[in-house]
mmCIF file of C-alpha atoms in Angstrom:
data_model
loop_
_atom_site.group_PDB
_atom_site.id
_atom_site.type_symbol
_atom_site.label_atom_id
_atom_site.label_comp_id
_atom_site.label_asym_id
_atom_site.label_seq_id
_atom_site.Cartn_x
_atom_site.Cartn_y
_atom_site.Cartn_z
ATOM 1 C CA UNK A 1 81.515 -14.422 -40.323
ATOM 2 C CA UNK A 2 81.506 -14.831 -36.547
ATOM 3 C CA UNK A 3 79.951 -18.117 -35.529
ATOM 4 C CA UNK A 4 81.911 -19.410 -32.528
ATOM 5 C CA UNK A 5 80.200 -20.015 -29.188
ATOM 6 C CA UNK A 6 81.341 -21.296 -25.807
ATOM 7 C CA UNK A 7 79.457 -24.536 -25.242
ATOM 8 C CA UNK A 8 78.456 -25.817 -21.829
ATOM 9 C CA UNK A 9 79.730 -29.160 -20.508
ATOM 10 C CA UNK A 10 77.304 -31.961 -19.565
ATOM 11 C CA UNK A 11 77.373 -32.165 -15.733
ATOM 12 C CA UNK A 12 77.731 -35.958 -15.915
ATOM 13 C CA UNK A 13 81.340 -35.405 -17.012
ATOM 14 C CA UNK A 14 82.124 -34.178 -13.487
ATOM 15 C CA UNK A 15 82.240 -37.858 -12.535
ATOM 16 C CA UNK A 16 85.022 -38.331 -15.112
ATOM 17 C CA UNK A 17 87.444 -35.547 -14.195
ATOM 18 C CA UNK A 18 89.999 -36.132 -16.950
ATOM 19 C CA UNK A 19 87.275 -35.983 -19.593
ATOM 20 C CA UNK A 20 85.969 -32.909 -17.805
ATOM 21 C CA UNK A 21 89.354 -31.217 -18.134
ATOM 22 C CA UNK A 22 89.573 -32.100 -21.847
ATOM 23 C CA UNK A 23 86.085 -30.669 -22.352
ATOM 24 C CA UNK A 24 86.947 -27.594 -20.296
ATOM 25 C CA UNK A 25 90.064 -27.037 -22.416
ATOM 26 C CA UNK A 26 87.939 -27.329 -25.558
ATOM 27 C CA UNK A 27 85.680 -24.591 -24.165
ATOM 28 C CA UNK A 28 88.724 -22.442 -23.489
ATOM 29 C CA UNK A 29 89.784 -22.855 -27.116
ATOM 30 C CA UNK A 30 86.303 -21.746 -28.128
ATOM 31 C CA UNK A 31 86.696 -18.710 -25.881
ATOM 32 C CA UNK A 32 90.075 -17.954 -27.502
ATOM 33 C CA UNK A 33 88.461 -18.084 -30.936
ATOM 34 C CA UNK A 34 85.711 -15.775 -29.778
ATOM 35 C CA UNK A 35 88.246 -13.341 -28.313
ATOM 36 C CA UNK A 36 90.054 -13.224 -31.663
ATOM 37 C CA UNK A 37 86.790 -12.698 -33.530
ATOM 38 C CA UNK A 38 85.678 -9.939 -31.170
ATOM 39 C CA UNK A 39 89.118 -8.332 -31.451
ATOM 40 C CA UNK A 40 88.850 -8.362 -35.258
ATOM 41 C CA UNK A 41 85.248 -7.142 -35.437
ATOM 42 C CA UNK A 42 84.503 -3.595 -36.577
ATOM 43 C CA UNK A 43 81.033 -3.605 -34.994
ATOM 44 C CA UNK A 44 80.184 -3.831 -31.297
ATOM 45 C CA UNK A 45 78.463 -7.140 -30.489
ATOM 46 C CA UNK A 46 76.972 -6.867 -27.005
ATOM 47 C CA UNK A 47 75.916 -10.529 -26.408
ATOM 48 C CA UNK A 48 79.343 -11.859 -27.358
ATOM 49 C CA UNK A 49 81.161 -9.275 -25.261
ATOM 50 C CA UNK A 50 78.972 -10.220 -22.278
ATOM 51 C CA UNK A 51 79.587 -13.932 -22.907
ATOM 52 C CA UNK A 52 83.328 -13.314 -22.828
ATOM 53 C CA UNK A 53 83.154 -11.204 -19.687
ATOM 54 C CA UNK A 54 81.241 -13.961 -17.900
ATOM 55 C CA UNK A 55 83.782 -16.532 -19.091
ATOM 56 C CA UNK A 56 86.769 -14.471 -17.936
ATOM 57 C CA UNK A 57 85.104 -13.495 -14.664
ATOM 58 C CA UNK A 58 83.745 -16.870 -13.591
ATOM 59 C CA UNK A 59 84.837 -19.856 -15.667
ATOM 60 C CA UNK A 60 88.538 -19.130 -16.035
ATOM 61 C CA UNK A 61 89.249 -18.411 -12.321
ATOM 62 C CA UNK A 62 87.326 -21.550 -11.333
ATOM 63 C CA UNK A 63 89.350 -23.604 -13.781
ATOM 64 C CA UNK A 64 92.606 -22.211 -12.354
ATOM 65 C CA UNK A 65 91.487 -23.275 -8.842
ATOM 66 C CA UNK A 66 90.536 -26.723 -10.225
ATOM 67 C CA UNK A 67 94.042 -27.182 -11.526
ATOM 68 C CA UNK A 68 96.276 -25.219 -9.165
ATOM 69 C CA UNK A 69 94.687 -26.157 -5.873
ATOM 70 C CA UNK A 70 93.387 -29.611 -6.636
ATOM 71 C CA UNK A 71 94.467 -31.428 -9.795
ATOM 72 C CA UNK A 72 98.156 -30.426 -9.843
ATOM 73 C CA UNK A 73 98.779 -31.122 -6.131
ATOM 74 C CA UNK A 74 97.202 -34.549 -6.592
ATOM 75 C CA UNK A 75 99.395 -35.214 -9.634
ATOM 76 C CA UNK A 76 102.502 -34.169 -7.702
ATOM 77 C CA UNK A 77 101.694 -36.817 -5.113
ATOM 78 C CA UNK A 78 100.922 -39.530 -7.641
ATOM 79 C CA UNK A 79 103.563 -39.115 -10.332
ATOM 80 C CA UNK A 80 106.763 -41.128 -10.368
ATOM 81 C CA UNK A 81 110.128 -39.301 -10.403
ATOM 82 C CA UNK A 82 110.652 -40.518 -13.988
ATOM 83 C CA UNK A 83 107.532 -38.656 -15.116
ATOM 84 C CA UNK A 84 109.470 -35.418 -14.622
ATOM 85 C CA UNK A 85 106.180 -33.682 -14.031
ATOM 86 C CA UNK A 86 107.392 -31.167 -11.424
ATOM 87 C CA UNK A 87 109.045 -28.909 -13.971
ATOM 88 C CA UNK A 88 106.040 -28.905 -16.320
ATOM 89 C CA UNK A 89 103.593 -28.224 -13.506
ATOM 90 C CA UNK A 90 105.880 -25.513 -12.147
ATOM 91 C CA UNK A 91 105.889 -23.788 -15.526
ATOM 92 C CA UNK A 92 102.122 -24.168 -15.951
ATOM 93 C CA UNK A 93 101.555 -22.595 -12.517
ATOM 94 C CA UNK A 94 103.476 -19.511 -13.614
ATOM 95 C CA UNK A 95 101.391 -19.412 -16.792
ATOM 96 C CA UNK A 96 98.193 -19.638 -14.760
ATOM 97 C CA UNK A 97 99.291 -16.595 -12.790
ATOM 98 C CA UNK A 98 100.030 -14.722 -16.036
ATOM 99 C CA UNK A 99 96.677 -15.882 -17.475
ATOM 100 C CA UNK A 100 94.775 -14.465 -14.528
ATOM 101 C CA UNK A 101 96.531 -11.091 -14.872
ATOM 102 C CA UNK A 102 96.063 -10.941 -18.663
ATOM 103 C CA UNK A 103 92.466 -12.158 -18.441
ATOM 104 C CA UNK A 104 91.721 -9.461 -15.912
ATOM 105 C CA UNK A 105 93.100 -6.779 -18.279
ATOM 106 C CA UNK A 106 91.055 -8.146 -21.209
ATOM 107 C CA UNK A 107 87.937 -8.290 -19.028
ATOM 108 C CA UNK A 108 88.442 -4.684 -17.890
ATOM 109 C CA UNK A 109 88.703 -3.569 -21.516
ATOM 110 C CA UNK A 110 85.564 -5.508 -22.467
ATOM 111 C CA UNK A 111 83.702 -3.963 -19.530
ATOM 112 C CA UNK A 112 84.766 -0.506 -20.694
ATOM 113 C CA UNK A 113 83.539 -1.342 -24.219
ATOM 114 C CA UNK A 114 80.224 -2.440 -22.756
ATOM 115 C CA UNK A 115 79.827 1.105 -21.405
ATOM 116 C CA UNK A 116 80.894 2.924 -24.572
ATOM 117 C CA UNK A 117 79.420 0.358 -27.010
ATOM 118 C CA UNK A 118 82.598 0.519 -29.062
ATOM 119 C CA UNK A 119 83.982 -2.582 -30.739
ATOM 120 C CA UNK A 120 86.831 -3.836 -28.487
ATOM 121 C CA UNK A 121 89.252 -4.235 -31.391
ATOM 122 C CA UNK A 122 89.093 -0.606 -32.486
ATOM 123 C CA UNK A 123 91.823 0.209 -29.951
ATOM 124 C CA UNK A 124 94.966 -1.191 -31.567
ATOM 125 C CA UNK A 125 96.848 -1.747 -28.290
ATOM 126 C CA UNK A 126 93.931 -3.576 -26.689
ATOM 127 C CA UNK A 127 93.358 -5.615 -29.857
ATOM 128 C CA UNK A 128 96.966 -6.758 -29.698
ATOM 129 C CA UNK A 129 96.612 -7.637 -26.009
ATOM 130 C CA UNK A 130 93.470 -9.692 -26.676
ATOM 131 C CA UNK A 131 95.124 -11.613 -29.496
ATOM 132 C CA UNK A 132 98.257 -12.180 -27.406
ATOM 133 C CA UNK A 133 96.159 -13.524 -24.538
ATOM 134 C CA UNK A 134 94.340 -15.946 -26.850
ATOM 135 C CA UNK A 135 97.622 -17.166 -28.344
ATOM 136 C CA UNK A 136 99.239 -17.688 -24.921
ATOM 137 C CA UNK A 137 96.161 -19.496 -23.649
ATOM 138 C CA UNK A 138 96.109 -21.842 -26.657
ATOM 139 C CA UNK A 139 99.759 -22.745 -26.159
ATOM 140 C CA UNK A 140 99.113 -23.389 -22.479
ATOM 141 C CA UNK A 141 96.112 -25.621 -23.240
ATOM 142 C CA UNK A 142 98.134 -27.548 -25.802
ATOM 143 C CA UNK A 143 100.797 -28.317 -23.224
ATOM 144 C CA UNK A 144 98.240 -29.486 -20.697
ATOM 145 C CA UNK A 145 96.461 -31.683 -23.235
ATOM 146 C CA UNK A 146 99.667 -33.174 -24.587
ATOM 147 C CA UNK A 147 101.532 -33.815 -21.344
ATOM 148 C CA UNK A 148 99.548 -33.342 -18.161
ATOM 149 C CA UNK A 149 96.260 -35.062 -18.976
ATOM 150 C CA UNK A 150 97.874 -38.202 -20.497
ATOM 151 C CA UNK A 151 100.081 -38.560 -17.390
ATOM 152 C CA UNK A 152 97.030 -38.104 -15.194
ATOM 153 C CA UNK A 153 95.231 -40.842 -17.096
ATOM 154 C CA UNK A 154 98.158 -43.114 -16.354
ATOM 155 C CA UNK A 155 98.788 -42.228 -12.722
ATOM 156 C CA UNK A 156 95.464 -41.380 -11.106
ATOM 157 C CA UNK A 157 93.654 -44.335 -9.559
ATOM 158 C CA UNK A 158 89.870 -44.734 -9.815
ATOM 159 C CA UNK A 159 89.462 -43.534 -6.213
ATOM 160 C CA UNK A 160 91.536 -40.419 -7.045
ATOM 161 C CA UNK A 161 89.216 -39.648 -9.936
ATOM 162 C CA UNK A 162 86.162 -40.173 -7.744
ATOM 163 C CA UNK A 163 87.338 -37.757 -5.047
ATOM 164 C CA UNK A 164 88.619 -35.248 -7.601
ATOM 165 C CA UNK A 165 85.276 -35.364 -9.416
ATOM 166 C CA UNK A 166 83.426 -34.765 -6.154
ATOM 167 C CA UNK A 167 85.484 -31.655 -5.461
ATOM 168 C CA UNK A 168 85.064 -30.330 -9.014
ATOM 169 C CA UNK A 169 81.319 -30.782 -8.582
ATOM 170 C CA UNK A 170 81.223 -29.202 -5.116
ATOM 171 C CA UNK A 171 83.097 -26.192 -6.471
ATOM 172 C CA UNK A 172 80.178 -25.789 -8.883
ATOM 173 C CA UNK A 173 77.515 -26.231 -6.234
ATOM 174 C CA UNK A 174 76.781 -29.871 -7.029
ATOM 175 C CA UNK A 175 76.991 -32.990 -4.915
ATOM 176 C CA UNK A 176 78.029 -36.228 -6.572
ATOM 177 C CA UNK A 177 76.736 -39.443 -5.114
ATOM 178 C CA UNK A 178 79.586 -41.202 -3.333
ATOM 179 C CA UNK A 179 78.673 -44.705 -4.441
ATOM 180 C CA UNK A 180 77.885 -44.281 -8.112
ATOM 181 C CA UNK A 181 79.128 -40.819 -9.022
ATOM 182 C CA UNK A 182 75.670 -39.838 -10.221
ATOM 183 C CA UNK A 183 74.726 -36.186 -10.290
ATOM 184 C CA UNK A 184 72.258 -35.343 -7.545
ATOM 185 C CA UNK A 185 72.108 -31.631 -8.154
ATOM 186 C CA UNK B 1 88.126 0.693 17.505
ATOM 187 C CA UNK B 2 87.161 -1.434 20.518
ATOM 188 C CA UNK B 3 83.859 0.468 20.730
ATOM 189 C CA UNK B 4 83.169 -0.447 17.122
ATOM 190 C CA UNK B 5 83.819 -4.131 17.843
ATOM 191 C CA UNK B 6 81.541 -4.037 20.882
ATOM 192 C CA UNK B 7 78.867 -2.334 18.781
ATOM 193 C CA UNK B 8 79.289 -5.014 16.108
ATOM 194 C CA UNK B 9 78.833 -7.632 18.814
ATOM 195 C CA UNK B 10 75.561 -6.038 19.955
ATOM 196 C CA UNK B 11 74.311 -6.054 16.370
ATOM 197 C CA UNK B 12 75.431 -9.654 15.893
ATOM 198 C CA UNK B 13 73.736 -10.889 19.094
ATOM 199 C CA UNK B 14 70.568 -8.966 18.284
ATOM 200 C CA UNK B 15 70.627 -10.410 14.773
ATOM 201 C CA UNK B 16 70.408 -13.947 16.205
ATOM 202 C CA UNK B 17 67.118 -13.083 17.934
ATOM 203 C CA UNK B 18 65.077 -14.639 15.099
ATOM 204 C CA UNK B 19 66.654 -18.035 15.771
ATOM 205 C CA UNK B 20 65.336 -18.635 19.279
ATOM 206 C CA UNK B 21 67.502 -21.683 19.951
ATOM 207 C CA UNK B 22 70.758 -20.264 18.634
ATOM 208 C CA UNK B 23 72.353 -19.518 21.991
ATOM 209 C CA UNK B 24 70.808 -22.589 23.608
ATOM 210 C CA UNK B 25 72.609 -24.661 20.982
ATOM 211 C CA UNK B 26 75.840 -22.758 21.550
ATOM 212 C CA UNK B 27 75.709 -23.262 25.293
ATOM 213 C CA UNK B 28 74.651 -26.937 25.209
ATOM 214 C CA UNK B 29 77.270 -29.261 26.674
ATOM 215 C CA UNK B 30 78.977 -31.248 23.958
ATOM 216 C CA UNK B 31 81.923 -33.583 23.994
ATOM 217 C CA UNK B 32 84.427 -32.544 21.338
ATOM 218 C CA UNK B 33 85.521 -35.465 19.174
ATOM 219 C CA UNK B 34 88.018 -33.534 17.093
ATOM 220 C CA UNK B 35 91.084 -31.503 17.864
ATOM 221 C CA UNK B 36 91.714 -29.068 15.021
ATOM 222 C CA UNK B 37 95.205 -27.607 14.704
ATOM 223 C CA UNK B 38 94.799 -24.743 12.267
ATOM 224 C CA UNK B 39 96.635 -21.668 11.136
ATOM 225 C CA UNK B 40 96.038 -18.339 12.853
ATOM 226 C CA UNK B 41 95.798 -16.566 9.499
ATOM 227 C CA UNK B 42 93.169 -18.932 8.076
ATOM 228 C CA UNK B 43 89.857 -17.228 7.415
ATOM 229 C CA UNK B 44 87.822 -20.413 7.757
ATOM 230 C CA UNK B 45 87.652 -22.447 10.952
ATOM 231 C CA UNK B 46 87.154 -26.202 11.263
ATOM 232 C CA UNK B 47 83.569 -25.536 12.237
ATOM 233 C CA UNK B 48 83.052 -23.331 9.165
ATOM 234 C CA UNK B 49 84.527 -25.980 6.890
ATOM 235 C CA UNK B 50 82.651 -28.979 8.274
ATOM 236 C CA UNK B 51 79.396 -27.468 9.481
ATOM 237 C CA UNK B 52 79.754 -29.439 12.725
ATOM 238 C CA UNK B 53 77.775 -28.042 15.674
ATOM 239 C CA UNK B 54 79.445 -25.703 18.179
ATOM 240 C CA UNK B 55 81.650 -27.588 20.606
ATOM 241 C CA UNK B 56 82.231 -30.604 18.345
ATOM 242 C CA UNK B 57 85.685 -29.283 17.513
ATOM 243 C CA UNK B 58 88.322 -28.199 20.004
ATOM 244 C CA UNK B 59 90.516 -25.757 18.108
ATOM 245 C CA UNK B 60 94.123 -24.673 18.457
ATOM 246 C CA UNK B 61 95.658 -22.139 16.120
ATOM 247 C CA UNK B 62 99.095 -20.688 15.585
ATOM 248 C CA UNK B 63 101.053 -19.223 12.675
ATOM 249 C CA UNK B 64 101.588 -21.995 10.155
ATOM 250 C CA UNK B 65 99.617 -24.704 12.053
ATOM 251 C CA UNK B 66 102.767 -26.002 13.716
ATOM 252 C CA UNK B 67 102.730 -28.947 16.143
ATOM 253 C CA UNK B 68 105.981 -28.241 17.927
ATOM 254 C CA UNK B 69 106.982 -30.318 20.920
ATOM 255 C CA UNK B 70 108.680 -27.235 22.405
ATOM 256 C CA UNK B 71 105.514 -25.105 22.410
ATOM 257 C CA UNK B 72 103.956 -25.261 25.869
ATOM 258 C CA UNK B 73 100.713 -23.700 24.643
ATOM 259 C CA UNK B 74 100.308 -26.334 21.970
ATOM 260 C CA UNK B 75 101.285 -29.172 24.323
ATOM 261 C CA UNK B 76 98.800 -28.019 26.960
ATOM 262 C CA UNK B 77 96.005 -27.914 24.398
ATOM 263 C CA UNK B 78 96.986 -31.312 23.032
ATOM 264 C CA UNK B 79 97.085 -32.880 26.469
ATOM 265 C CA UNK B 80 93.721 -31.377 27.403
ATOM 266 C CA UNK B 81 92.177 -32.635 24.164
ATOM 267 C CA UNK B 82 93.596 -36.151 24.539
ATOM 268 C CA UNK B 83 93.242 -36.697 28.269
ATOM 269 C CA UNK B 84 90.224 -34.644 29.300
ATOM 270 C CA UNK B 85 88.107 -34.357 26.158
ATOM 271 C CA UNK B 86 89.363 -37.721 24.843
ATOM 272 C CA UNK B 87 89.074 -36.635 21.226
ATOM 273 C CA UNK B 88 89.175 -39.430 18.648
ATOM 274 C CA UNK B 89 90.609 -37.402 15.766
ATOM 275 C CA UNK B 90 93.336 -34.810 15.525
ATOM 276 C CA UNK B 91 93.403 -32.787 12.302
ATOM 277 C CA UNK B 92 96.359 -30.684 11.233
ATOM 278 C CA UNK B 93 94.820 -28.356 8.680
ATOM 279 C CA UNK B 94 96.827 -25.961 6.544
ATOM 280 C CA UNK B 95 95.421 -23.622 3.960
ATOM 281 C CA UNK B 96 96.461 -22.503 0.509
ATOM 282 C CA UNK B 97 97.418 -18.850 0.367
ATOM 283 C CA UNK B 98 99.024 -19.085 3.824
ATOM 284 C CA UNK B 99 100.949 -15.919 4.694
ATOM 285 C CA UNK B 100 103.224 -17.828 7.075
ATOM 286 C CA UNK B 101 104.424 -20.106 4.247
ATOM 287 C CA UNK B 102 105.049 -17.060 2.056
ATOM 288 C CA UNK B 103 107.071 -15.492 4.896
ATOM 289 C CA UNK B 104 109.121 -18.677 5.324
ATOM 290 C CA UNK B 105 110.036 -18.516 1.628
ATOM 291 C CA UNK B 106 111.089 -14.881 1.704
ATOM 292 C CA UNK B 107 114.184 -13.185 3.142
ATOM 293 C CA UNK B 108 114.290 -13.661 6.892
ATOM 294 C CA UNK B 109 114.017 -10.552 9.019
ATOM 295 C CA UNK B 110 115.094 -10.601 12.661
ATOM 296 C CA UNK B 111 112.131 -11.140 14.898
ATOM 297 C CA UNK B 112 110.126 -13.724 16.778
ATOM 298 C CA UNK B 113 108.028 -14.617 13.738
ATOM 299 C CA UNK B 114 111.167 -15.766 11.967
ATOM 300 C CA UNK B 115 112.208 -17.815 14.969
ATOM 301 C CA UNK B 116 108.766 -19.368 15.040
ATOM 302 C CA UNK B 117 108.874 -20.160 11.328
ATOM 303 C CA UNK B 118 112.453 -21.480 11.374
ATOM 304 C CA UNK B 119 111.301 -25.130 11.171
ATOM 305 C CA UNK B 120 109.226 -24.269 8.086
ATOM 306 C CA UNK B 121 112.170 -22.501 6.495
ATOM 307 C CA UNK B 122 114.339 -25.563 7.167
ATOM 308 C CA UNK B 123 111.640 -27.730 5.602
ATOM 309 C CA UNK B 124 111.676 -25.491 2.514
ATOM 310 C CA UNK B 125 115.455 -25.881 2.277
ATOM 311 C CA UNK B 126 115.128 -29.670 2.469
ATOM 312 C CA UNK B 127 112.722 -29.561 -0.462
ATOM 313 C CA UNK B 128 114.450 -26.721 -2.322
ATOM 314 C CA UNK B 129 115.042 -28.777 -5.451
ATOM 315 C CA UNK B 130 111.338 -29.517 -5.915
ATOM 316 C CA UNK B 131 110.173 -26.082 -4.809
ATOM 317 C CA UNK B 132 112.501 -24.307 -7.227
ATOM 318 C CA UNK B 133 110.748 -25.997 -10.163
ATOM 319 C CA UNK B 134 107.571 -24.075 -9.232
ATOM 320 C CA UNK B 135 108.151 -20.660 -10.745
ATOM 321 C CA UNK B 136 105.074 -18.898 -9.424
ATOM 322 C CA UNK B 137 105.698 -17.715 -5.815
ATOM 323 C CA UNK B 138 102.097 -18.310 -4.717
ATOM 324 C CA UNK B 139 102.059 -21.849 -6.129
ATOM 325 C CA UNK B 140 105.429 -22.488 -4.492
ATOM 326 C CA UNK B 141 104.077 -21.339 -1.120
ATOM 327 C CA UNK B 142 101.053 -23.591 -1.607
ATOM 328 C CA UNK B 143 103.312 -26.583 -2.182
ATOM 329 C CA UNK B 144 105.250 -25.694 0.967
ATOM 330 C CA UNK B 145 101.932 -25.545 2.768
ATOM 331 C CA UNK B 146 101.295 -29.197 1.822
ATOM 332 C CA UNK B 147 104.795 -30.241 2.835
ATOM 333 C CA UNK B 148 104.362 -28.426 6.138
ATOM 334 C CA UNK B 149 101.112 -30.222 6.967
ATOM 335 C CA UNK B 150 102.834 -33.564 6.334
ATOM 336 C CA UNK B 151 105.815 -32.486 8.459
ATOM 337 C CA UNK B 152 103.582 -31.367 11.343
ATOM 338 C CA UNK B 153 101.675 -34.615 11.178
ATOM 339 C CA UNK B 154 104.966 -36.486 11.459
ATOM 340 C CA UNK B 155 105.836 -34.337 14.506
ATOM 341 C CA UNK B 156 102.478 -35.153 16.023
ATOM 342 C CA UNK B 157 102.844 -38.844 15.238
ATOM 343 C CA UNK B 158 106.059 -38.882 17.281
ATOM 344 C CA UNK B 159 104.626 -36.868 20.187
ATOM 345 C CA UNK B 160 104.759 -38.765 23.515
ATOM 346 C CA UNK B 161 101.268 -37.555 24.462
ATOM 347 C CA UNK B 162 99.889 -39.195 21.331
ATOM 348 C CA UNK B 163 101.746 -42.438 22.016
ATOM 349 C CA UNK B 164 100.572 -42.448 25.623
ATOM 350 C CA UNK B 165 96.996 -42.133 24.321
ATOM 351 C CA UNK B 166 97.435 -45.158 22.091
ATOM 352 C CA UNK B 167 99.124 -47.050 24.934
ATOM 353 C CA UNK B 168 96.000 -46.486 27.063
ATOM 354 C CA UNK B 169 93.982 -48.125 24.298
ATOM 355 C CA UNK B 170 92.131 -44.917 23.497
ATOM 356 C CA UNK B 171 91.137 -44.764 19.805
ATOM 357 C CA UNK B 172 92.903 -41.894 18.067
ATOM 358 C CA UNK B 173 93.539 -41.002 14.424
ATOM 359 C CA UNK B 174 95.717 -38.201 13.117
ATOM 360 C CA UNK B 175 94.906 -36.537 9.793
ATOM 361 C CA UNK B 176 96.692 -34.045 7.543
ATOM 362 C CA UNK B 177 94.345 -31.866 5.503
ATOM 363 C CA UNK B 178 94.500 -28.648 3.585
ATOM 364 C CA UNK B 179 91.813 -26.246 2.455
ATOM 365 C CA UNK B 180 91.475 -23.288 0.161
ATOM 366 C CA UNK B 181 89.530 -20.170 1.065
ATOM 367 C CA UNK B 182 88.787 -19.898 -2.667
ATOM 368 C CA UNK B 183 86.433 -22.896 -2.605
ATOM 369 C CA UNK B 184 86.077 -23.948 1.046
ATOM 370 C CA UNK B 185 86.974 -27.547 0.215
ATOM 371 C CA UNK B 186 89.198 -29.807 2.302
ATOM 372 C CA UNK B 187 91.853 -31.949 0.629
ATOM 373 C CA UNK B 188 93.074 -35.096 2.355
ATOM 374 C CA UNK B 189 96.865 -35.250 2.056
ATOM 375 C CA UNK B 190 96.770 -38.993 2.778
ATOM 376 C CA UNK B 191 98.932 -38.926 5.847
ATOM 377 C CA UNK B 192 96.390 -40.346 8.305
ATOM 378 C CA UNK B 193 97.652 -42.675 11.012
ATOM 379 C CA UNK B 194 95.774 -44.548 13.741
ATOM 380 C CA UNK B 195 98.413 -46.623 15.525
ATOM 381 C CA UNK B 196 102.017 -46.464 16.748
ATOM 382 C CA UNK B 197 103.042 -48.748 13.893
ATOM 383 C CA UNK B 198 101.577 -46.423 11.275
ATOM 384 C CA UNK B 199 103.072 -43.437 13.098
ATOM 385 C CA UNK B 200 106.462 -45.098 12.913
ATOM 386 C CA UNK B 201 106.038 -45.613 9.169
ATOM 387 C CA UNK B 202 105.021 -41.975 8.730
ATOM 388 C CA UNK B 203 108.213 -40.673 10.317
ATOM 389 C CA UNK B 204 110.354 -43.014 8.229
ATOM 390 C CA UNK B 205 110.388 -46.248 10.213
ATOM 391 C CA UNK B 206 109.383 -49.735 9.020
ATOM 392 C CA UNK B 207 106.199 -49.659 6.992
ATOM 393 C CA UNK B 208 103.047 -51.580 7.750
ATOM 394 C CA UNK B 209 100.424 -52.374 5.113
ATOM 395 C CA UNK B 210 99.116 -48.822 5.079
ATOM 396 C CA UNK B 211 102.626 -47.436 4.910
ATOM 397 C CA UNK B 212 103.555 -49.722 2.046
ATOM 398 C CA UNK B 213 100.575 -48.618 0.021
ATOM 399 C CA UNK B 214 101.339 -44.978 0.735
ATOM 400 C CA UNK B 215 105.057 -45.461 0.082
ATOM 401 C CA UNK B 216 104.287 -46.768 -3.388
ATOM 402 C CA UNK B 217 102.959 -43.341 -4.160
ATOM 403 C CA UNK B 218 104.995 -40.237 -3.724
ATOM 404 C CA UNK B 219 105.183 -39.129 -0.094
ATOM 405 C CA UNK B 220 104.389 -35.488 0.515
#
């Protein structure tokens, strides 16, 4: 039975960036589950295929920008040499690049299935690619949750979190109030 | 090609006709308060990124947003901005995805571009140990972009024209920022200085209060 969905995140979490990232990673796990379910399904399920395409097209690239061009650079500046974070972040950056390439291939296949109305998993090669992408993504998320986010919790100051939250929000078309971090959008 | 550009210009000017005051606003005298040292390959200008009105920013651009004391073009622009316009802020603004940083990290080919980027290449060598931990070439170039902004700000902080401005008692702050064309957002690299003492701390001299606070965190 296919029951997984990709939940939305309450906008108020933008004011708490580390919680936002945890929630975002949870959504990515939900997307991975959905990819596996769609890959295993014998019947074409248009709404779920569309939901995945939207996720791969919009949410994933935005999340990569959040981390690669905002969160990771900030962590590099804040971490102590003993944190040994450079190597982990360096590896995660390479994985992000691979994610974007793999996600693009999965999205292209889903788009093609949208045209033909064939279940995406009926093509054995593509099914394997979808499952491989989900597995790689899960491993990547696990590493970020286990190492990067706990270090961030330790090293980022309240003002770092405030400015990071404002940029996360702006990237999503929202303006956070400077004084209280309340959502004005 | 040039005919096409001129035709585009006609269409652009005609397209502004609906906004009656557009060219009046453009032509209005305005004292620039900011000098913006950007990269020639950046797709977004300081005005694009801040929404400030035309004329509020005096802009200089070169490959890699360098602030070299040997570049007469840069020095002339800096002097004009400090002594004639009397700007209060100088921003060195790099951008993620910078082609110049990518070039500085690749095999050098003989040519003026490589001469120009030699200081950036040397900077990359100084930080090779950290940069080598970043496996993805684009992410590595982005990190070099941050290091380069900090290095150019240090150059600027030691520039005699800047020190002469402070000596005259003219308020002046220097800032190191970076932006991404992917989201249009500016990131403050926390290298701002507003006095000779802070400038000295930025280039490695004795730290003042600001320097101490910054030094506690990892310098870029």
